[in-house]
Short mmCIF file of C-alpha atoms in Angstrom, two decimals:
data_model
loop_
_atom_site.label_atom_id
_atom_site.label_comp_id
_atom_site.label_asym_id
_atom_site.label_seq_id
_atom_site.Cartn_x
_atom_site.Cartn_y
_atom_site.Cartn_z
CA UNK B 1 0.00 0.00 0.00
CA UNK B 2 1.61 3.37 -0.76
CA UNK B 3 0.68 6.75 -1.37
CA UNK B 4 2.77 9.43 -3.30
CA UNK B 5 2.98 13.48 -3.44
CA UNK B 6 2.53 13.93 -7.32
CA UNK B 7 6.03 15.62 -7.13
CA UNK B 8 7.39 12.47 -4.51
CA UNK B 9 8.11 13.73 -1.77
CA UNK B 10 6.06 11.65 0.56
CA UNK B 11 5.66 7.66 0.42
CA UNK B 12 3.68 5.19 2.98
CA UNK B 13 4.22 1.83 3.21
CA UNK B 14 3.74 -1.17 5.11
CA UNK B 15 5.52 -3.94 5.57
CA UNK B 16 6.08 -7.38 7.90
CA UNK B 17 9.33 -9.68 8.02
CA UNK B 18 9.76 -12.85 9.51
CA UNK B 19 13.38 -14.48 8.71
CA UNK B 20 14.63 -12.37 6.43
CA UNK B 21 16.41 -9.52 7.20
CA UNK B 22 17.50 -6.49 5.71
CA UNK B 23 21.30 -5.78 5.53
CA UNK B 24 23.22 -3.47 5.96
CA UNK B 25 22.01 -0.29 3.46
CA UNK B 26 21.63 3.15 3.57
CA UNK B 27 18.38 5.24 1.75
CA UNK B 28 18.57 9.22 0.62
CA UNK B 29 15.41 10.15 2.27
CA UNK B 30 14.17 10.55 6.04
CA UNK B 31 11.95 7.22 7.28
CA UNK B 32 9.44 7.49 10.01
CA UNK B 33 8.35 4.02 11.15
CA UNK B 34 5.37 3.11 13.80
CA UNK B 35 6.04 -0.63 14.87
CA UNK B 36 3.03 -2.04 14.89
CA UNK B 37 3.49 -5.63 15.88
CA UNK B 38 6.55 -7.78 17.59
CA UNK B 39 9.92 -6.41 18.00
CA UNK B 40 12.17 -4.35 15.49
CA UNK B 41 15.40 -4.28 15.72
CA UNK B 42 18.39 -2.60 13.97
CA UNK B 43 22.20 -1.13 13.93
CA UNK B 44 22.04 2.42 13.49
CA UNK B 45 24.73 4.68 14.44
CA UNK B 46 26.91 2.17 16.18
CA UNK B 47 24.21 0.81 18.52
CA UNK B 48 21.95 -1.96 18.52
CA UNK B 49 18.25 -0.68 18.60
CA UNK B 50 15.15 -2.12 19.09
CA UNK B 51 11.81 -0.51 18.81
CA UNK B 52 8.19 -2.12 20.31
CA UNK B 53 4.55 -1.77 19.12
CA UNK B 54 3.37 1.90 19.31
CA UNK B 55 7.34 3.24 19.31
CA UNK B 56 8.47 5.55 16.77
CA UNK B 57 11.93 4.99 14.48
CA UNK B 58 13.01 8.04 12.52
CA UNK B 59 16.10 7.16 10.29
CA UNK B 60 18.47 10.15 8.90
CA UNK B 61 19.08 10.29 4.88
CA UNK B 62 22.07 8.35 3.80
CA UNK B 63 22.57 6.57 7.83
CA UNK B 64 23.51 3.13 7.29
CA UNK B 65 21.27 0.91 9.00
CA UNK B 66 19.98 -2.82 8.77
CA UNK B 67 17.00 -4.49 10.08
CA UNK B 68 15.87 -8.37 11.69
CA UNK B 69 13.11 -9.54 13.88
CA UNK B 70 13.71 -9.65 17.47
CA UNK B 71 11.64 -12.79 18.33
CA UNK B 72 10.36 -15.77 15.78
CA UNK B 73 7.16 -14.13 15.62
CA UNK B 74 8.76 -11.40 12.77
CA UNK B 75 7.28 -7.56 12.85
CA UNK B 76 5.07 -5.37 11.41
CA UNK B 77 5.16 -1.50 10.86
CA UNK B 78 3.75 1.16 8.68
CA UNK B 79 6.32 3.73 7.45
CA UNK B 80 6.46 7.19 5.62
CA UNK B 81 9.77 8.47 3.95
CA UNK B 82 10.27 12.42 3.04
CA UNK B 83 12.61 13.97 0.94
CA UNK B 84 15.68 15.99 2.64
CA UNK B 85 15.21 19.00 0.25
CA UNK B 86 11.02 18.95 0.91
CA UNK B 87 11.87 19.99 4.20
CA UNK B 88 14.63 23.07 3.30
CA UNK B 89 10.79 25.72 2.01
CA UNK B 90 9.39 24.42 5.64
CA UNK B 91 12.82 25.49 7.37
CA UNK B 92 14.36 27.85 5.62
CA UNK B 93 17.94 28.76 6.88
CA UNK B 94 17.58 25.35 9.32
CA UNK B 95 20.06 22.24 9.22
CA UNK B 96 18.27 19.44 8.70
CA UNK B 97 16.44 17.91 12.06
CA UNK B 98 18.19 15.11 13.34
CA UNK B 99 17.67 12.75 15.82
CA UNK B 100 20.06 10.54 17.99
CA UNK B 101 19.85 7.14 18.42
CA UNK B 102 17.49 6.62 15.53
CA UNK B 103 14.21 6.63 17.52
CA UNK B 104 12.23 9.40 19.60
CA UNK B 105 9.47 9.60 21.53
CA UNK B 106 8.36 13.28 21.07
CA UNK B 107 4.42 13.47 21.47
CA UNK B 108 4.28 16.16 18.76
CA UNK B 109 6.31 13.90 16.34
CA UNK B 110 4.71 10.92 17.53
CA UNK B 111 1.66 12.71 16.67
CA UNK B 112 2.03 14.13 13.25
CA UNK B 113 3.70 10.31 12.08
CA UNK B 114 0.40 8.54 13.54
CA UNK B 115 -2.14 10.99 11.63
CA UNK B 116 -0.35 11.23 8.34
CA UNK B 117 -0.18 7.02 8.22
CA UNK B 118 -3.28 6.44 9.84
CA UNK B 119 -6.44 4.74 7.46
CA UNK B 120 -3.29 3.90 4.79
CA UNK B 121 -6.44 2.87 2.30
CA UNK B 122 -7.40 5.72 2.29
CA UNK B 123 -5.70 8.13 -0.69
CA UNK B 124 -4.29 11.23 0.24
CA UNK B 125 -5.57 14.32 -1.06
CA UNK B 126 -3.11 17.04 -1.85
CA UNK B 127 -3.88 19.11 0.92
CA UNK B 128 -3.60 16.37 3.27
CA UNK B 129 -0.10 15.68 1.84
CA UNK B 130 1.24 18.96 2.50
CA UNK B 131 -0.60 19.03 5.59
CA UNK B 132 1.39 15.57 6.68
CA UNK B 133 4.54 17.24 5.36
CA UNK B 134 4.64 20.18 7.01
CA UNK B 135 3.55 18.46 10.29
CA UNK B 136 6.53 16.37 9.99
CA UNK B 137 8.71 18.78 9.48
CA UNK B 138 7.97 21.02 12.15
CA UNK B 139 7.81 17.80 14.91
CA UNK B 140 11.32 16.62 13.36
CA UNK B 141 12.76 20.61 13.96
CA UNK B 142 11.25 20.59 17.75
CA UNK B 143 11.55 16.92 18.44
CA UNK B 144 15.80 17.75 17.38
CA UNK B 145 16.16 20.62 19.91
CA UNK B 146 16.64 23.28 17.56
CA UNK B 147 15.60 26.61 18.29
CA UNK B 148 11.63 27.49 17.66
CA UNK B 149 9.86 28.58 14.67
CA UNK B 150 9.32 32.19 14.47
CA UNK B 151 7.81 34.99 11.85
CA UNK B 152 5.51 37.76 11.67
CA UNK B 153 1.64 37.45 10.78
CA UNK B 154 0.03 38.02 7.78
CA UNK B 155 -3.40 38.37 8.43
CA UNK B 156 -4.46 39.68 5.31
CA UNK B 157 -2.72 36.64 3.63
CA UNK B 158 -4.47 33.98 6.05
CA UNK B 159 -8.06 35.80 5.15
CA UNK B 160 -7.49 35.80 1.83
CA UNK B 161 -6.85 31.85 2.15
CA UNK B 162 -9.93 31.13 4.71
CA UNK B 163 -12.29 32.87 2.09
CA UNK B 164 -11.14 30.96 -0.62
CA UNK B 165 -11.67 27.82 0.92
CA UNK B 166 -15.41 28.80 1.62
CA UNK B 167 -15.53 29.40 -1.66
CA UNK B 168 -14.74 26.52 -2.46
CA UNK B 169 -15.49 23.76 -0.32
CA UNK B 170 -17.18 21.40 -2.91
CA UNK B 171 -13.94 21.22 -4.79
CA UNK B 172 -10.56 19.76 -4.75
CA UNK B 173 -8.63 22.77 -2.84
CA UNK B 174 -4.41 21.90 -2.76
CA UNK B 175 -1.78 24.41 -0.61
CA UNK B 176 -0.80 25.45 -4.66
CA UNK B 177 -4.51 26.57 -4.72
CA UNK B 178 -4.31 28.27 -1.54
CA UNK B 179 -0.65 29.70 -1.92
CA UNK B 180 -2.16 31.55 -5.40
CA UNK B 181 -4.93 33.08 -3.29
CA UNK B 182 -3.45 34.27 -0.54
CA UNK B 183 -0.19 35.72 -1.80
CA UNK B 184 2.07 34.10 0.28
CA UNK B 185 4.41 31.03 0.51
CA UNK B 186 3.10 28.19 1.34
CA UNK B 187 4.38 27.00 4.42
CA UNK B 188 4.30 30.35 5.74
CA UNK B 189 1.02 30.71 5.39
CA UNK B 190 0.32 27.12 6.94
CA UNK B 191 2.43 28.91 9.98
CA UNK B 192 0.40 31.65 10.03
CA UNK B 193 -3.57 30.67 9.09
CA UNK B 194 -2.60 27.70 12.51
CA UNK B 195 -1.59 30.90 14.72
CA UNK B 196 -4.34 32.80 13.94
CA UNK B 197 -7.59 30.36 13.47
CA UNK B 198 -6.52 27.95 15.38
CA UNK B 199 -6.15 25.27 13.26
CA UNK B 200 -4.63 24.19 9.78
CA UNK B 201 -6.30 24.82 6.29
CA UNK B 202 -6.71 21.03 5.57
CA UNK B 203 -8.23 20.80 9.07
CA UNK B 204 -10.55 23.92 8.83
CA UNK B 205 -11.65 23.05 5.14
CA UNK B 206 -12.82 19.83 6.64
CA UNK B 207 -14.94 21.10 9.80
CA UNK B 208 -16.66 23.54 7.02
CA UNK B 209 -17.18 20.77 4.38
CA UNK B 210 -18.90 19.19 7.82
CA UNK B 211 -21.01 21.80 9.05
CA UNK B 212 -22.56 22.05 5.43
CA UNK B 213 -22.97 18.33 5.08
CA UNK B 214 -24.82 18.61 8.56
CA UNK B 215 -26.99 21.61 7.44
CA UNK B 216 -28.36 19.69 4.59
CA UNK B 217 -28.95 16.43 6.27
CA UNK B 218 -31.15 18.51 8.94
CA UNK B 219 -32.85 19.60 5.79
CA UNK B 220 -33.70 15.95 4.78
CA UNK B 221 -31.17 15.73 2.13
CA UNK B 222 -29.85 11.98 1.53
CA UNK B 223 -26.67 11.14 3.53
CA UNK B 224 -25.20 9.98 -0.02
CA UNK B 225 -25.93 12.96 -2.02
CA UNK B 226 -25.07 14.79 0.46
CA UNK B 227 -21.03 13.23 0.58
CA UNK B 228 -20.78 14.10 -3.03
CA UNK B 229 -22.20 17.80 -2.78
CA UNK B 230 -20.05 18.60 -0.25
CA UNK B 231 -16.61 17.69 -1.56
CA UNK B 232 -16.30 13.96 -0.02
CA UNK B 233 -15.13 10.99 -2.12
CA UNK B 234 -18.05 8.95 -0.82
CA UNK B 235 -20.69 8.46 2.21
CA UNK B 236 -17.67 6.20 4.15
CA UNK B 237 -15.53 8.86 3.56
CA UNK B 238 -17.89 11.48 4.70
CA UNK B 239 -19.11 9.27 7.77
CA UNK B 240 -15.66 8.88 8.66
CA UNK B 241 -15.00 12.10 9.43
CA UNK B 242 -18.22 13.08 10.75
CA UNK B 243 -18.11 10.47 13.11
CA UNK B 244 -15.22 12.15 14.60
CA UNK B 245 -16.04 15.41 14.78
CA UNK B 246 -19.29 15.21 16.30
CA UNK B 247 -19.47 11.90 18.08
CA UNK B 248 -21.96 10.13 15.86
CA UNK B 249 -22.62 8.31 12.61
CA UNK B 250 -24.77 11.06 10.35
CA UNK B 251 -27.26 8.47 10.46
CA UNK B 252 -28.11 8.65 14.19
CA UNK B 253 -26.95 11.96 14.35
CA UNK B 254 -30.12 12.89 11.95
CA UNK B 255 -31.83 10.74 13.91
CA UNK B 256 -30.97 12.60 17.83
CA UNK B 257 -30.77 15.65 16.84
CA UNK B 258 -33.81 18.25 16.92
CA UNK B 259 -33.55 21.90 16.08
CA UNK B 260 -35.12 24.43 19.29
CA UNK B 261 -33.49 27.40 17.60
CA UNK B 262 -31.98 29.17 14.69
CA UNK B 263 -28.46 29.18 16.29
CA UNK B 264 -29.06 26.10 18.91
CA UNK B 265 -29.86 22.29 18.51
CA UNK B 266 -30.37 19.65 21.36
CA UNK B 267 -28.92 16.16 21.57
CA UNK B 268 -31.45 13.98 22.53
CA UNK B 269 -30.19 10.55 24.21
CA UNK B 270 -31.37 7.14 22.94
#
């Protein structure tokens, strides 16, 4: 299973080894692995490491390394690797992050690694992909010790962004899309539109694709039609999501939920 940034700069994977093991080889890209099953082990750096289910390894481009089971069982884990230079626009003027021993357990990085390779079935949409990226990137900087992020606001910039997405929230809407609205660089405006709304513009275009999608199912519109009309691949896609925003399946949430006012609604318990 693996999905790509159109450009490559991103890649998920998952794999399990019994047996075999991988020798000794280096790769030119970062790799961020969950273990997800048994015991991983590996030489990195002149130690012998070994990671459990849940724990986080993050390898540094071009550090040999190798890799075996650490019981007959084998291993499982689910991986993303990033491009060095995709992570020079996100830190300008920054060495690359790196981290010792081949493994951390920062929360932030720990984090940003389990959202960007959680439901791998799912494809990626390009805003989620820069999204993952620059949550990466960030975690690796912090997660290394180097010195914190810093820049001046551009409101203007970050409205200019927020209105396009609400113009646009039935369509495909990528950080190129965004960038070209707003003015402004990319990742500085992903630095900017999180300090000053609260949230990121993947994030915030999908609570507004949701409050729509629950506007017309209080209306009586059909949970299906109502996926497609507001920018979801599908229902299961849309359910997904809404699911975990408000705590129940649109379904029974159609079914609970009674309006008492223009700007109030009631949650009425089964």
């Amino acid at each position: 299973m693996c999905q790509q940034h159109t450009d490559c700069k991103i890649r998920r994977f998952q794999a399990s080894l019994g047996r075999t093991a991988f020798s000794p080889h280096r790769h030119d890209v970062y790799t961020l692995g969950l273990t997800l099953r048994g015991v991983q082990c590996f030489n990195y750096r002149g130690g012998a490491r070994r990671s459990l289910p849940g724990e986080l390894v993050v390898l540094h481009p071009d550090e040999l390394h190798d890799g075996h089971a650490g019981t007959d069982d084998g291993f499982t884990y689910r991986a993303i690797t990033i491009q060095p230079g995709a992570l020079g626009s996100i830190l300008p003027g920054r060495a690359l992050p790196f981290i010792e021993g081949g493994q951390s357990a920062h929360p932030g990085l720990l984090q940003a690694v389990r959202t960007a390779l959680s439901h791998p079935a799912d494809e990626l949409s390009p805003l989620q992909q820069d999204e993952a990226l620059f949550n990466i990137a960030t975690a690796l900087h912090a997660a290394s010790g180097q010195a914190a992020l810093d820049g001046q606001l551009d409101a203007r910039a970050s409205e200019r962004a927020r209105s396009y997405i609400h113009d646009h929230l039935a369509q495909p809407v990528s950080m190129q899309d965004l960038e070209q609205a707003a003015g402004q660089d990319r990742w500085q405006l992903s630095r900017d539109f999180r300090r000053l709304h609260g949230t990121s513009p993947y994030r915030y275009l999908l609570m507004r694709r949701l409050d729509a999608a629950r506007d017309r199912i209080q209306r009586g519109e059909s949970i299906a039609q109502t996926a497609l009309a507001c920018g979801f691949n599908d229902q299961s896609h849309m359910t997904r999501h809404f699911k975990a925003a408000h705590g129940l399946s649109p379904f029974r949430w159609k079914r609970s939920v009674t309006p008492v006012a223009r700007s109030a609604r009631t949650i009425v318990q089964d």
